[in-house]
Amino acid sequence: MADKFDVIVIGAGPGGYVAAIRAAQLGLKTACVEKWIGKEGKVVFGGTCLNVGCIPSKALLEASHKFVEAKHDFSDMGIEAGDVSMDVKKMMARKDKIVSNLTGGIAGLFKANGVTGIEGTGKVVGAKQVEVTDKDGKATTYEADNIVIAAGSVPVEIPPTPLTEGLIVDSTGALEFQDVPKRLGVIGAGVIGLELGSVWSRLGSEVTVLEAMDSFLPMVDSAIAKETQKLLKKQGLDIKLGARVTGSEVKGKEVVVKYSDAEGEQEMTFDKLIVCVGRRPYTKGVVADGVGVGLDERGFIHVDDQCRTSVPGVYAIGDCVRGQMLAHKASEEGIMVADIIAGHKAEMNYDAIPCVIYTFPEVAWVGMTEQDAKAKGIEVKTGSFPFAASGRAMANNATEGQAKIIADAETDRILGMHIVGQHAGEMIAQGVIALEFGSSAEDLALTCYAHPTMSEAVHEAALAVEGHAIHMANRKKRK
Amino acid sequence: YGRIPASPAVRRLLREHDLALEAVPGSGKEGRVLKEDVLRHLEQGGEST
């Protein structure tokens, strides 16, 4: 008879491992099941984010950005670095080392908190039963008073471009190229496509991004999206909007992609093609038929605001449920669920989840966009400040972008913050805190910001909401 | 720290109207008083203390 647990978590990604650690901290006897086999042939914790997502992509973005700076920006600063070159294999090895450090770190945290790691594929077979099948096919059934499903997501595949080893790849494959493709095609101008396209473009690929939608980053505030599109185009990303991929043909070591746009049928030849049109919940086979956990039509596990499924005691969090597919969203849901299981009245604020795109410059936002507010019929005031007017940005050689604040015209409550610029992902935390505290724009305007810092652009944007920015001429505010 | 959490804008509004923070009902997190609460309080002829 296998052990009985207070909580069994299925999946050790950002949702699952955080839920497990939190539950253990709250005194619950907790196990976490994971099947992911790492490069060394052993089960690794960390899920998509640590193994093939957030962390490795950031490692490559950072390395490729430094390379570009050395190649193009250093001489203006007086640094003569000579002919700078990139050893792609070494860059990849560094990324792999970071990944293995972090996944090992989670194993260490499990140990420190008394979480039992179980290796194998977990399946909910009853309201209080999880069956785990190990790599040898041996199944063990564990009893648990509570079950947390954190099974995550996988890349969406599309019929016109079936994955072909080393040629047509998904985001995972795009993090593994051992040399720079001369001509790189990217399908999908979303967050993942722009980040991966950036990495290889910086290292010398001619990158074409094919996006079926007519609008660029529709979830981003349109002023910010417009500026971002310009900046990425200037960097050499050829982003084609309204381009629907209809087919592909592998010819030797090349792939010919057919797509249709406003001008009709088009064709392009690439050395590598990355398919990143989106991700879908990984829920197939995670719950046995008859348990009663409901899925929606897109395969997401159906949950309420507290991540409860239709079966009492069974919860689901992260990418396999509704909401934004973001690591920090999954982790916060994990904490909420662990707290609920431990008897607390926990809830989560879904209105203050930040989003970041780690291009250069970074794009980050939280809360409503101006178009969101308009659609809701809310009258807003906005304030923007360009980094071109920031002393720190000039010193940093990073004068692209702007910070923008959207406030309710009546109450002055901040509804959204949107930044494109160096370190936008770090700066957006201010917007998150502002939303959490119910801050008005004036609150930020009255706050003392260190000088010279990039964050001063947020301060100035808050001042600009009332037409009181100091370091730029203010637009006339309508009274 | 001994201060009821309130934002700089709220404190300023209170100062300008000689209001005590305690006199204003709060609608924010854990009853925190927001700028809009003070504005509403003033609109409804809130008592100065």
mmCIF file with all atom_site columns, C-alpha atoms in Angstrom, chain A residues 217-416:
data_model
loop_
_atom_site.group_PDB
_atom_site.id
_atom_site.type_symbol
_atom_site.label_atom_id
_atom_site.label_alt_id
_atom_site.label_comp_id
_atom_site.label_asym_id
_atom_site.label_entity_id
_atom_site.label_seq_id
_atom_site.pdbx_PDB_ins_code
_atom_site.Cartn_x
_atom_site.Cartn_y
_atom_site.Cartn_z
_atom_site.occupancy
_atom_site.B_iso_or_equiv
_atom_site.pdbx_formal_charge
_atom_site.auth_seq_id
_atom_site.auth_comp_id
_atom_site.auth_asym_id
_atom_site.auth_atom_id
_atom_site.pdbx_PDB_model_num
ATOM 1   C CA . LEU A 1 217 ? 0.460   42.602 -30.375 1.00 0.00 ? 217 LEU A CA 1
ATOM 2   C CA . PRO A 1 218 ? -3.282  43.311 -30.011 1.00 0.00 ? 218 PRO A CA 1
ATOM 3   C CA . MET A 1 219 ? -3.141  42.705 -26.245 1.00 0.00 ? 219 MET A CA 1
ATOM 4   C CA . VAL A 1 220 ? -0.619  45.528 -25.799 1.00 0.00 ? 220 VAL A CA 1
ATOM 5   C CA . ASP A 1 221 ? -1.604  49.190 -25.504 1.00 0.00 ? 221 ASP A CA 1
ATOM 6   C CA . SER A 1 222 ? -1.736  50.344 -29.107 1.00 0.00 ? 222 SER A CA 1
ATOM 7   C CA . ALA A 1 223 ? 0.687   53.266 -28.690 1.00 0.00 ? 223 ALA A CA 1
ATOM 8   C CA . ILE A 1 224 ? 3.219   50.916 -27.111 1.00 0.00 ? 224 ILE A CA 1
ATOM 9   C CA . ALA A 1 225 ? 2.612   48.192 -29.702 1.00 0.00 ? 225 ALA A CA 1
ATOM 10  C CA . LYS A 1 226 ? 3.115   50.665 -32.536 1.00 0.00 ? 226 LYS A CA 1
ATOM 11  C CA . GLU A 1 227 ? 6.438   51.861 -31.156 1.00 0.00 ? 227 GLU A CA 1
ATOM 12  C CA . THR A 1 228 ? 7.574   48.283 -30.463 1.00 0.00 ? 228 THR A CA 1
ATOM 13  C CA . GLN A 1 229 ? 6.789   47.235 -34.023 1.00 0.00 ? 229 GLN A CA 1
ATOM 14  C CA . LYS A 1 230 ? 8.893   50.116 -35.359 1.00 0.00 ? 230 LYS A CA 1
ATOM 15  C CA . LEU A 1 231 ? 11.822  49.298 -33.081 1.00 0.00 ? 231 LEU A CA 1
ATOM 16  C CA . LEU A 1 232 ? 11.840  45.591 -33.943 1.00 0.00 ? 232 LEU A CA 1
ATOM 17  C CA . LYS A 1 233 ? 11.581  46.365 -37.645 1.00 0.00 ? 233 LYS A CA 1
ATOM 18  C CA . LYS A 1 234 ? 14.572  48.692 -37.337 1.00 0.00 ? 234 LYS A CA 1
ATOM 19  C CA . GLN A 1 235 ? 16.501  45.827 -35.732 1.00 0.00 ? 235 GLN A CA 1
ATOM 20  C CA . GLY A 1 236 ? 15.905  43.722 -38.817 1.00 0.00 ? 236 GLY A CA 1
ATOM 21  C CA . LEU A 1 237 ? 12.899  41.593 -37.911 1.00 0.00 ? 237 LEU A CA 1
ATOM 22  C CA . ASP A 1 238 ? 10.793  41.457 -41.058 1.00 0.00 ? 238 ASP A CA 1
ATOM 23  C CA . ILE A 1 239 ? 7.325   41.168 -39.523 1.00 0.00 ? 239 ILE A CA 1
ATOM 24  C CA . LYS A 1 240 ? 4.652   40.398 -42.092 1.00 0.00 ? 240 LYS A CA 1
ATOM 25  C CA . LEU A 1 241 ? 1.136   40.925 -40.741 1.00 0.00 ? 241 LEU A CA 1
ATOM 26  C CA . GLY A 1 242 ? -1.955  39.407 -42.328 1.00 0.00 ? 242 GLY A CA 1
ATOM 27  C CA . ALA A 1 243 ? 0.174   36.556 -43.672 1.00 0.00 ? 243 ALA A CA 1
ATOM 28  C CA . ARG A 1 244 ? -1.620  33.205 -43.363 1.00 0.00 ? 244 ARG A CA 1
ATOM 29  C CA . VAL A 1 245 ? 0.574   30.140 -43.787 1.00 0.00 ? 245 VAL A CA 1
ATOM 30  C CA . THR A 1 246 ? -1.133  27.646 -46.089 1.00 0.00 ? 246 THR A CA 1
ATOM 31  C CA . GLY A 1 247 ? 1.505   24.983 -46.587 1.00 0.00 ? 247 GLY A CA 1
ATOM 32  C CA . SER A 1 248 ? 5.141   23.991 -46.536 1.00 0.00 ? 248 SER A CA 1
ATOM 33  C CA . GLU A 1 249 ? 7.460   21.699 -48.412 1.00 0.00 ? 249 GLU A CA 1
ATOM 34  C CA . VAL A 1 250 ? 10.760  20.280 -47.214 1.00 0.00 ? 250 VAL A CA 1
ATOM 35  C CA . LYS A 1 251 ? 13.306  20.300 -50.036 1.00 0.00 ? 251 LYS A CA 1
ATOM 36  C CA . GLY A 1 252 ? 16.562  18.741 -48.896 1.00 0.00 ? 252 GLY A CA 1
ATOM 37  C CA . LYS A 1 253 ? 17.891  21.068 -46.192 1.00 0.00 ? 253 LYS A CA 1
ATOM 38  C CA . GLU A 1 254 ? 15.481  23.888 -46.962 1.00 0.00 ? 254 GLU A CA 1
ATOM 39  C CA . VAL A 1 255 ? 11.852  24.487 -46.233 1.00 0.00 ? 255 VAL A CA 1
ATOM 40  C CA . VAL A 1 256 ? 9.575   26.347 -48.623 1.00 0.00 ? 256 VAL A CA 1
ATOM 41  C CA . VAL A 1 257 ? 6.676   28.067 -46.889 1.00 0.00 ? 257 VAL A CA 1
ATOM 42  C CA . LYS A 1 258 ? 3.559   29.082 -48.750 1.00 0.00 ? 258 LYS A CA 1
ATOM 43  C CA . TYR A 1 259 ? 1.400   31.853 -47.356 1.00 0.00 ? 259 TYR A CA 1
ATOM 44  C CA . SER A 1 260 ? -1.288  34.219 -48.542 1.00 0.00 ? 260 SER A CA 1
ATOM 45  C CA . ASP A 1 261 ? -1.456  37.912 -47.790 1.00 0.00 ? 261 ASP A CA 1
ATOM 46  C CA . ALA A 1 262 ? -3.302  40.942 -49.180 1.00 0.00 ? 262 ALA A CA 1
ATOM 47  C CA . GLU A 1 263 ? -1.360  40.584 -52.442 1.00 0.00 ? 263 GLU A CA 1
ATOM 48  C CA . GLY A 1 264 ? -2.280  36.917 -52.887 1.00 0.00 ? 264 GLY A CA 1
ATOM 49  C CA . GLU A 1 265 ? -0.231  33.699 -52.786 1.00 0.00 ? 265 GLU A CA 1
ATOM 50  C CA . GLN A 1 266 ? 3.398   34.038 -51.660 1.00 0.00 ? 266 GLN A CA 1
ATOM 51  C CA . GLU A 1 267 ? 6.315   31.703 -51.133 1.00 0.00 ? 267 GLU A CA 1
ATOM 52  C CA . MET A 1 268 ? 9.524   31.957 -49.086 1.00 0.00 ? 268 MET A CA 1
ATOM 53  C CA . THR A 1 269 ? 12.459  29.623 -48.572 1.00 0.00 ? 269 THR A CA 1
ATOM 54  C CA . PHE A 1 270 ? 14.106  29.198 -45.167 1.00 0.00 ? 270 PHE A CA 1
ATOM 55  C CA . ASP A 1 271 ? 16.932  27.176 -43.637 1.00 0.00 ? 271 ASP A CA 1
ATOM 56  C CA . LYS A 1 272 ? 14.952  26.776 -40.421 1.00 0.00 ? 272 LYS A CA 1
ATOM 57  C CA . LEU A 1 273 ? 11.337  27.391 -39.512 1.00 0.00 ? 273 LEU A CA 1
ATOM 58  C CA . ILE A 1 274 ? 10.031  27.989 -35.984 1.00 0.00 ? 274 ILE A CA 1
ATOM 59  C CA . VAL A 1 275 ? 6.340   27.358 -35.362 1.00 0.00 ? 275 VAL A CA 1
ATOM 60  C CA . CYS A 1 276 ? 5.096   29.377 -32.396 1.00 0.00 ? 276 CYS A CA 1
ATOM 61  C CA . VAL A 1 277 ? 1.455   30.162 -32.991 1.00 0.00 ? 277 VAL A CA 1
ATOM 62  C CA . GLY A 1 278 ? 0.455   29.506 -29.402 1.00 0.00 ? 278 GLY A CA 1
ATOM 63  C CA . ARG A 1 279 ? 0.259   26.921 -26.640 1.00 0.00 ? 279 ARG A CA 1
ATOM 64  C CA . ARG A 1 280 ? -2.510  24.587 -25.631 1.00 0.00 ? 280 ARG A CA 1
ATOM 65  C CA . PRO A 1 281 ? -3.369  23.018 -22.289 1.00 0.00 ? 281 PRO A CA 1
ATOM 66  C CA . TYR A 1 282 ? -1.853  19.605 -21.674 1.00 0.00 ? 282 TYR A CA 1
ATOM 67  C CA . THR A 1 283 ? -4.803  17.751 -20.207 1.00 0.00 ? 283 THR A CA 1
ATOM 68  C CA . LYS A 1 284 ? -5.087  14.611 -22.326 1.00 0.00 ? 284 LYS A CA 1
ATOM 69  C CA . GLY A 1 285 ? -4.922  11.559 -20.077 1.00 0.00 ? 285 GLY A CA 1
ATOM 70  C CA . VAL A 1 286 ? -4.365  13.599 -16.910 1.00 0.00 ? 286 VAL A CA 1
ATOM 71  C CA . VAL A 1 287 ? -7.791  12.757 -15.503 1.00 0.00 ? 287 VAL A CA 1
ATOM 72  C CA . ALA A 1 288 ? -9.446  9.342  -15.905 1.00 0.00 ? 288 ALA A CA 1
ATOM 73  C CA . ASP A 1 289 ? -12.928 9.258  -17.414 1.00 0.00 ? 289 ASP A CA 1
ATOM 74  C CA . GLY A 1 290 ? -15.623 9.136  -14.796 1.00 0.00 ? 290 GLY A CA 1
ATOM 75  C CA . VAL A 1 291 ? -13.803 11.191 -12.158 1.00 0.00 ? 291 VAL A CA 1
ATOM 76  C CA . GLY A 1 292 ? -16.007 14.122 -13.071 1.00 0.00 ? 292 GLY A CA 1
ATOM 77  C CA . VAL A 1 293 ? -13.415 16.836 -13.672 1.00 0.00 ? 293 VAL A CA 1
ATOM 78  C CA . GLY A 1 294 ? -14.872 18.913 -16.490 1.00 0.00 ? 294 GLY A CA 1
ATOM 79  C CA . LEU A 1 295 ? -12.954 20.354 -19.436 1.00 0.00 ? 295 LEU A CA 1
ATOM 80  C CA . ASP A 1 296 ? -14.043 23.262 -21.611 1.00 0.00 ? 296 ASP A CA 1
ATOM 81  C CA . GLU A 1 297 ? -14.221 23.076 -25.404 1.00 0.00 ? 297 GLU A CA 1
ATOM 82  C CA . ARG A 1 298 ? -10.559 24.094 -25.786 1.00 0.00 ? 298 ARG A CA 1
ATOM 83  C CA . GLY A 1 299 ? -9.284  21.418 -23.433 1.00 0.00 ? 299 GLY A CA 1
ATOM 84  C CA . PHE A 1 300 ? -8.758  23.629 -20.375 1.00 0.00 ? 300 PHE A CA 1
ATOM 85  C CA . ILE A 1 301 ? -9.809  22.167 -17.029 1.00 0.00 ? 301 ILE A CA 1
ATOM 86  C CA . HIS A 1 302 ? -12.873 24.035 -15.875 1.00 0.00 ? 302 HIS A CA 1
ATOM 87  C CA . VAL A 1 303 ? -12.286 25.891 -12.582 1.00 0.00 ? 303 VAL A CA 1
ATOM 88  C CA . ASP A 1 304 ? -13.847 28.696 -10.544 1.00 0.00 ? 304 ASP A CA 1
ATOM 89  C CA . ASP A 1 305 ? -12.051 31.859 -9.323  1.00 0.00 ? 305 ASP A CA 1
ATOM 90  C CA . GLN A 1 306 ? -10.410 29.781 -6.586  1.00 0.00 ? 306 GLN A CA 1
ATOM 91  C CA . CYS A 1 307 ? -9.150  27.138 -9.038  1.00 0.00 ? 307 CYS A CA 1
ATOM 92  C CA . ARG A 1 308 ? -11.614 24.520 -7.764  1.00 0.00 ? 308 ARG A CA 1
ATOM 93  C CA . THR A 1 309 ? -12.647 21.934 -10.352 1.00 0.00 ? 309 THR A CA 1
ATOM 94  C CA . SER A 1 310 ? -16.089 20.356 -10.445 1.00 0.00 ? 310 SER A CA 1
ATOM 95  C CA . VAL A 1 311 ? -14.853 17.683 -7.996  1.00 0.00 ? 311 VAL A CA 1
ATOM 96  C CA . PRO A 1 312 ? -14.483 18.722 -4.324  1.00 0.00 ? 312 PRO A CA 1
ATOM 97  C CA . GLY A 1 313 ? -10.859 18.497 -3.198  1.00 0.00 ? 313 GLY A CA 1
ATOM 98  C CA . VAL A 1 314 ? -9.513  18.555 -6.746  1.00 0.00 ? 314 VAL A CA 1
ATOM 99  C CA . TYR A 1 315 ? -7.945  21.821 -7.929  1.00 0.00 ? 315 TYR A CA 1
ATOM 100 C CA . ALA A 1 316 ? -6.284  22.846 -11.188 1.00 0.00 ? 316 ALA A CA 1
ATOM 101 C CA . ILE A 1 317 ? -3.840  25.710 -11.759 1.00 0.00 ? 317 ILE A CA 1
ATOM 102 C CA . GLY A 1 318 ? -1.565  27.350 -14.312 1.00 0.00 ? 318 GLY A CA 1
ATOM 103 C CA . ASP A 1 319 ? -1.526  26.853 -18.070 1.00 0.00 ? 319 ASP A CA 1
ATOM 104 C CA . CYS A 1 320 ? -4.078  24.024 -17.992 1.00 0.00 ? 320 CYS A CA 1
ATOM 105 C CA . VAL A 1 321 ? -6.824  26.376 -16.733 1.00 0.00 ? 321 VAL A CA 1
ATOM 106 C CA . ARG A 1 322 ? -8.303  29.677 -17.990 1.00 0.00 ? 322 ARG A CA 1
ATOM 107 C CA . GLY A 1 323 ? -6.323  32.896 -17.833 1.00 0.00 ? 323 GLY A CA 1
ATOM 108 C CA . GLN A 1 324 ? -2.967  34.090 -19.040 1.00 0.00 ? 324 GLN A CA 1
ATOM 109 C CA . MET A 1 325 ? -0.331  31.431 -19.714 1.00 0.00 ? 325 MET A CA 1
ATOM 110 C CA . LEU A 1 326 ? 2.353   32.980 -17.538 1.00 0.00 ? 326 LEU A CA 1
ATOM 111 C CA . ALA A 1 327 ? 4.685   31.425 -14.981 1.00 0.00 ? 327 ALA A CA 1
ATOM 112 C CA . HIS A 1 328 ? 3.933   33.939 -12.233 1.00 0.00 ? 328 HIS A CA 1
ATOM 113 C CA . LYS A 1 329 ? 0.186   33.520 -12.744 1.00 0.00 ? 329 LYS A CA 1
ATOM 114 C CA . ALA A 1 330 ? 0.605   29.751 -12.287 1.00 0.00 ? 330 ALA A CA 1
ATOM 115 C CA . SER A 1 331 ? 2.726   30.231 -9.142  1.00 0.00 ? 331 SER A CA 1
ATOM 116 C CA . GLU A 1 332 ? 0.249   32.645 -7.539  1.00 0.00 ? 332 GLU A CA 1
ATOM 117 C CA . GLU A 1 333 ? -2.591  30.219 -8.233  1.00 0.00 ? 333 GLU A CA 1
ATOM 118 C CA . GLY A 1 334 ? -0.462  27.487 -6.645  1.00 0.00 ? 334 GLY A CA 1
ATOM 119 C CA . ILE A 1 335 ? -0.042  29.568 -3.496  1.00 0.00 ? 335 ILE A CA 1
ATOM 120 C CA . MET A 1 336 ? -3.754  30.414 -3.393  1.00 0.00 ? 336 MET A CA 1
ATOM 121 C CA . VAL A 1 337 ? -4.756  26.758 -3.711  1.00 0.00 ? 337 VAL A CA 1
ATOM 122 C CA . ALA A 1 338 ? -2.271  25.579 -1.059  1.00 0.00 ? 338 ALA A CA 1
ATOM 123 C CA . ASP A 1 339 ? -3.628  28.261 1.290   1.00 0.00 ? 339 ASP A CA 1
ATOM 124 C CA . ILE A 1 340 ? -7.232  27.209 0.613   1.00 0.00 ? 340 ILE A CA 1
ATOM 125 C CA . ILE A 1 341 ? -6.400  23.555 1.280   1.00 0.00 ? 341 ILE A CA 1
ATOM 126 C CA . ALA A 1 342 ? -4.799  24.609 4.577   1.00 0.00 ? 342 ALA A CA 1
ATOM 127 C CA . GLY A 1 343 ? -8.046  26.310 5.564   1.00 0.00 ? 343 GLY A CA 1
ATOM 128 C CA . HIS A 1 344 ? -7.297  29.939 4.701   1.00 0.00 ? 344 HIS A CA 1
ATOM 129 C CA . LYS A 1 345 ? -9.618  32.286 2.814   1.00 0.00 ? 345 LYS A CA 1
ATOM 130 C CA . ALA A 1 346 ? -7.334  32.970 -0.099  1.00 0.00 ? 346 ALA A CA 1
ATOM 131 C CA . GLU A 1 347 ? -8.049  34.815 -3.306  1.00 0.00 ? 347 GLU A CA 1
ATOM 132 C CA . MET A 1 348 ? -6.030  36.133 -6.166  1.00 0.00 ? 348 MET A CA 1
ATOM 133 C CA . ASN A 1 349 ? -6.172  39.436 -7.986  1.00 0.00 ? 349 ASN A CA 1
ATOM 134 C CA . TYR A 1 350 ? -6.393  38.593 -11.664 1.00 0.00 ? 350 TYR A CA 1
ATOM 135 C CA . ASP A 1 351 ? -6.481  42.298 -12.580 1.00 0.00 ? 351 ASP A CA 1
ATOM 136 C CA . ALA A 1 352 ? -2.885  42.974 -11.581 1.00 0.00 ? 352 ALA A CA 1
ATOM 137 C CA . ILE A 1 353 ? -0.890  40.293 -13.381 1.00 0.00 ? 353 ILE A CA 1
ATOM 138 C CA . PRO A 1 354 ? 2.043   41.811 -15.255 1.00 0.00 ? 354 PRO A CA 1
ATOM 139 C CA . CYS A 1 355 ? 3.111   40.696 -18.725 1.00 0.00 ? 355 CYS A CA 1
ATOM 140 C CA . VAL A 1 356 ? 6.630   41.077 -20.111 1.00 0.00 ? 356 VAL A CA 1
ATOM 141 C CA . ILE A 1 357 ? 8.166   40.549 -23.545 1.00 0.00 ? 357 ILE A CA 1
ATOM 142 C CA . TYR A 1 358 ? 11.937  40.208 -23.196 1.00 0.00 ? 358 TYR A CA 1
ATOM 143 C CA . THR A 1 359 ? 12.938  41.739 -26.509 1.00 0.00 ? 359 THR A CA 1
ATOM 144 C CA . PHE A 1 360 ? 15.232  44.755 -26.564 1.00 0.00 ? 360 PHE A CA 1
ATOM 145 C CA . PRO A 1 361 ? 13.822  47.056 -25.544 1.00 0.00 ? 361 PRO A CA 1
ATOM 146 C CA . GLU A 1 362 ? 11.548  45.082 -23.238 1.00 0.00 ? 362 GLU A CA 1
ATOM 147 C CA . VAL A 1 363 ? 7.783   45.521 -23.350 1.00 0.00 ? 363 VAL A CA 1
ATOM 148 C CA . ALA A 1 364 ? 5.873   45.264 -20.078 1.00 0.00 ? 364 ALA A CA 1
ATOM 149 C CA . TRP A 1 365 ? 2.381   46.090 -19.018 1.00 0.00 ? 365 TRP A CA 1
ATOM 150 C CA . VAL A 1 366 ? -0.195  45.589 -16.288 1.00 0.00 ? 366 VAL A CA 1
ATOM 151 C CA . GLY A 1 367 ? -3.888  46.395 -16.073 1.00 0.00 ? 367 GLY A CA 1
ATOM 152 C CA . MET A 1 368 ? -5.979  47.972 -18.783 1.00 0.00 ? 368 MET A CA 1
ATOM 153 C CA . THR A 1 369 ? -4.802  49.252 -22.130 1.00 0.00 ? 369 THR A CA 1
ATOM 154 C CA . GLU A 1 370 ? -6.271  52.485 -23.475 1.00 0.00 ? 370 GLU A CA 1
ATOM 155 C CA . GLN A 1 371 ? -8.306  50.468 -25.985 1.00 0.00 ? 371 GLN A CA 1
ATOM 156 C CA . ASP A 1 372 ? -9.588  48.195 -23.146 1.00 0.00 ? 372 ASP A CA 1
ATOM 157 C CA . ALA A 1 373 ? -10.781 51.215 -21.177 1.00 0.00 ? 373 ALA A CA 1
ATOM 158 C CA . LYS A 1 374 ? -12.459 52.723 -24.243 1.00 0.00 ? 374 LYS A CA 1
ATOM 159 C CA . ALA A 1 375 ? -14.223 49.428 -24.972 1.00 0.00 ? 375 ALA A CA 1
ATOM 160 C CA . LYS A 1 376 ? -15.514 49.394 -21.393 1.00 0.00 ? 376 LYS A CA 1
ATOM 161 C CA . GLY A 1 377 ? -16.734 52.978 -21.778 1.00 0.00 ? 377 GLY A CA 1
ATOM 162 C CA . ILE A 1 378 ? -14.402 54.312 -19.073 1.00 0.00 ? 378 ILE A CA 1
ATOM 163 C CA . GLU A 1 379 ? -13.221 57.874 -19.509 1.00 0.00 ? 379 GLU A CA 1
ATOM 164 C CA . VAL A 1 380 ? -9.473  57.977 -18.965 1.00 0.00 ? 380 VAL A CA 1
ATOM 165 C CA . LYS A 1 381 ? -6.571  60.383 -18.592 1.00 0.00 ? 381 LYS A CA 1
ATOM 166 C CA . THR A 1 382 ? -3.184  59.268 -19.856 1.00 0.00 ? 382 THR A CA 1
ATOM 167 C CA . GLY A 1 383 ? 0.374   60.406 -19.319 1.00 0.00 ? 383 GLY A CA 1
ATOM 168 C CA . SER A 1 384 ? 3.410   59.300 -21.317 1.00 0.00 ? 384 SER A CA 1
ATOM 169 C CA . PHE A 1 385 ? 7.093   60.001 -21.073 1.00 0.00 ? 385 PHE A CA 1
ATOM 170 C CA . PRO A 1 386 ? 9.710   59.077 -23.678 1.00 0.00 ? 386 PRO A CA 1
ATOM 171 C CA . PHE A 1 387 ? 13.044  57.563 -22.623 1.00 0.00 ? 387 PHE A CA 1
ATOM 172 C CA . ALA A 1 388 ? 14.611  59.914 -25.182 1.00 0.00 ? 388 ALA A CA 1
ATOM 173 C CA . ALA A 1 389 ? 14.176  62.617 -22.506 1.00 0.00 ? 389 ALA A CA 1
ATOM 174 C CA . SER A 1 390 ? 15.692  60.506 -19.711 1.00 0.00 ? 390 SER A CA 1
ATOM 175 C CA . GLY A 1 391 ? 19.230  61.268 -18.587 1.00 0.00 ? 391 GLY A CA 1
ATOM 176 C CA . ARG A 1 392 ? 19.778  57.718 -17.371 1.00 0.00 ? 392 ARG A CA 1
ATOM 177 C CA . ALA A 1 393 ? 18.528  56.304 -20.674 1.00 0.00 ? 393 ALA A CA 1
ATOM 178 C CA . MET A 1 394 ? 21.026  58.499 -22.547 1.00 0.00 ? 394 MET A CA 1
ATOM 179 C CA . ALA A 1 395 ? 23.853  57.349 -20.278 1.00 0.00 ? 395 ALA A CA 1
ATOM 180 C CA . ASN A 1 396 ? 22.728  53.740 -20.804 1.00 0.00 ? 396 ASN A CA 1
ATOM 181 C CA . ASN A 1 397 ? 22.546  54.094 -24.580 1.00 0.00 ? 397 ASN A CA 1
ATOM 182 C CA . ALA A 1 398 ? 18.900  53.019 -24.371 1.00 0.00 ? 398 ALA A CA 1
ATOM 183 C CA . THR A 1 399 ? 16.737  55.972 -25.347 1.00 0.00 ? 399 THR A CA 1
ATOM 184 C CA . GLU A 1 400 ? 14.088  53.963 -27.210 1.00 0.00 ? 400 GLU A CA 1
ATOM 185 C CA . GLY A 1 401 ? 10.575  53.621 -25.851 1.00 0.00 ? 401 GLY A CA 1
ATOM 186 C CA . GLN A 1 402 ? 8.268   55.267 -23.376 1.00 0.00 ? 402 GLN A CA 1
ATOM 187 C CA . ALA A 1 403 ? 6.355   54.791 -20.157 1.00 0.00 ? 403 ALA A CA 1
ATOM 188 C CA . LYS A 1 404 ? 2.613   55.324 -20.191 1.00 0.00 ? 404 LYS A CA 1
ATOM 189 C CA . ILE A 1 405 ? 0.067   55.511 -17.394 1.00 0.00 ? 405 ILE A CA 1
ATOM 190 C CA . ILE A 1 406 ? -3.679  55.270 -17.803 1.00 0.00 ? 406 ILE A CA 1
ATOM 191 C CA . ALA A 1 407 ? -5.874  56.642 -15.022 1.00 0.00 ? 407 ALA A CA 1
ATOM 192 C CA . ASP A 1 408 ? -9.598  56.950 -14.486 1.00 0.00 ? 408 ASP A CA 1
ATOM 193 C CA . ALA A 1 409 ? -10.561 60.498 -15.488 1.00 0.00 ? 409 ALA A CA 1
ATOM 194 C CA . GLU A 1 410 ? -12.938 60.791 -12.555 1.00 0.00 ? 410 GLU A CA 1
ATOM 195 C CA . THR A 1 411 ? -11.162 59.118 -9.631  1.00 0.00 ? 411 THR A CA 1
ATOM 196 C CA . ASP A 1 412 ? -7.507  59.364 -10.778 1.00 0.00 ? 412 ASP A CA 1
ATOM 197 C CA . ARG A 1 413 ? -7.146  55.633 -9.953  1.00 0.00 ? 413 ARG A CA 1
ATOM 198 C CA . ILE A 1 414 ? -4.411  54.001 -12.040 1.00 0.00 ? 414 ILE A CA 1
ATOM 199 C CA . LEU A 1 415 ? -5.999  51.481 -14.421 1.00 0.00 ? 415 LEU A CA 1
ATOM 200 C CA . GLY A 1 416 ? -2.927  50.443 -16.355 1.00 0.00 ? 416 GLY A CA 1
#
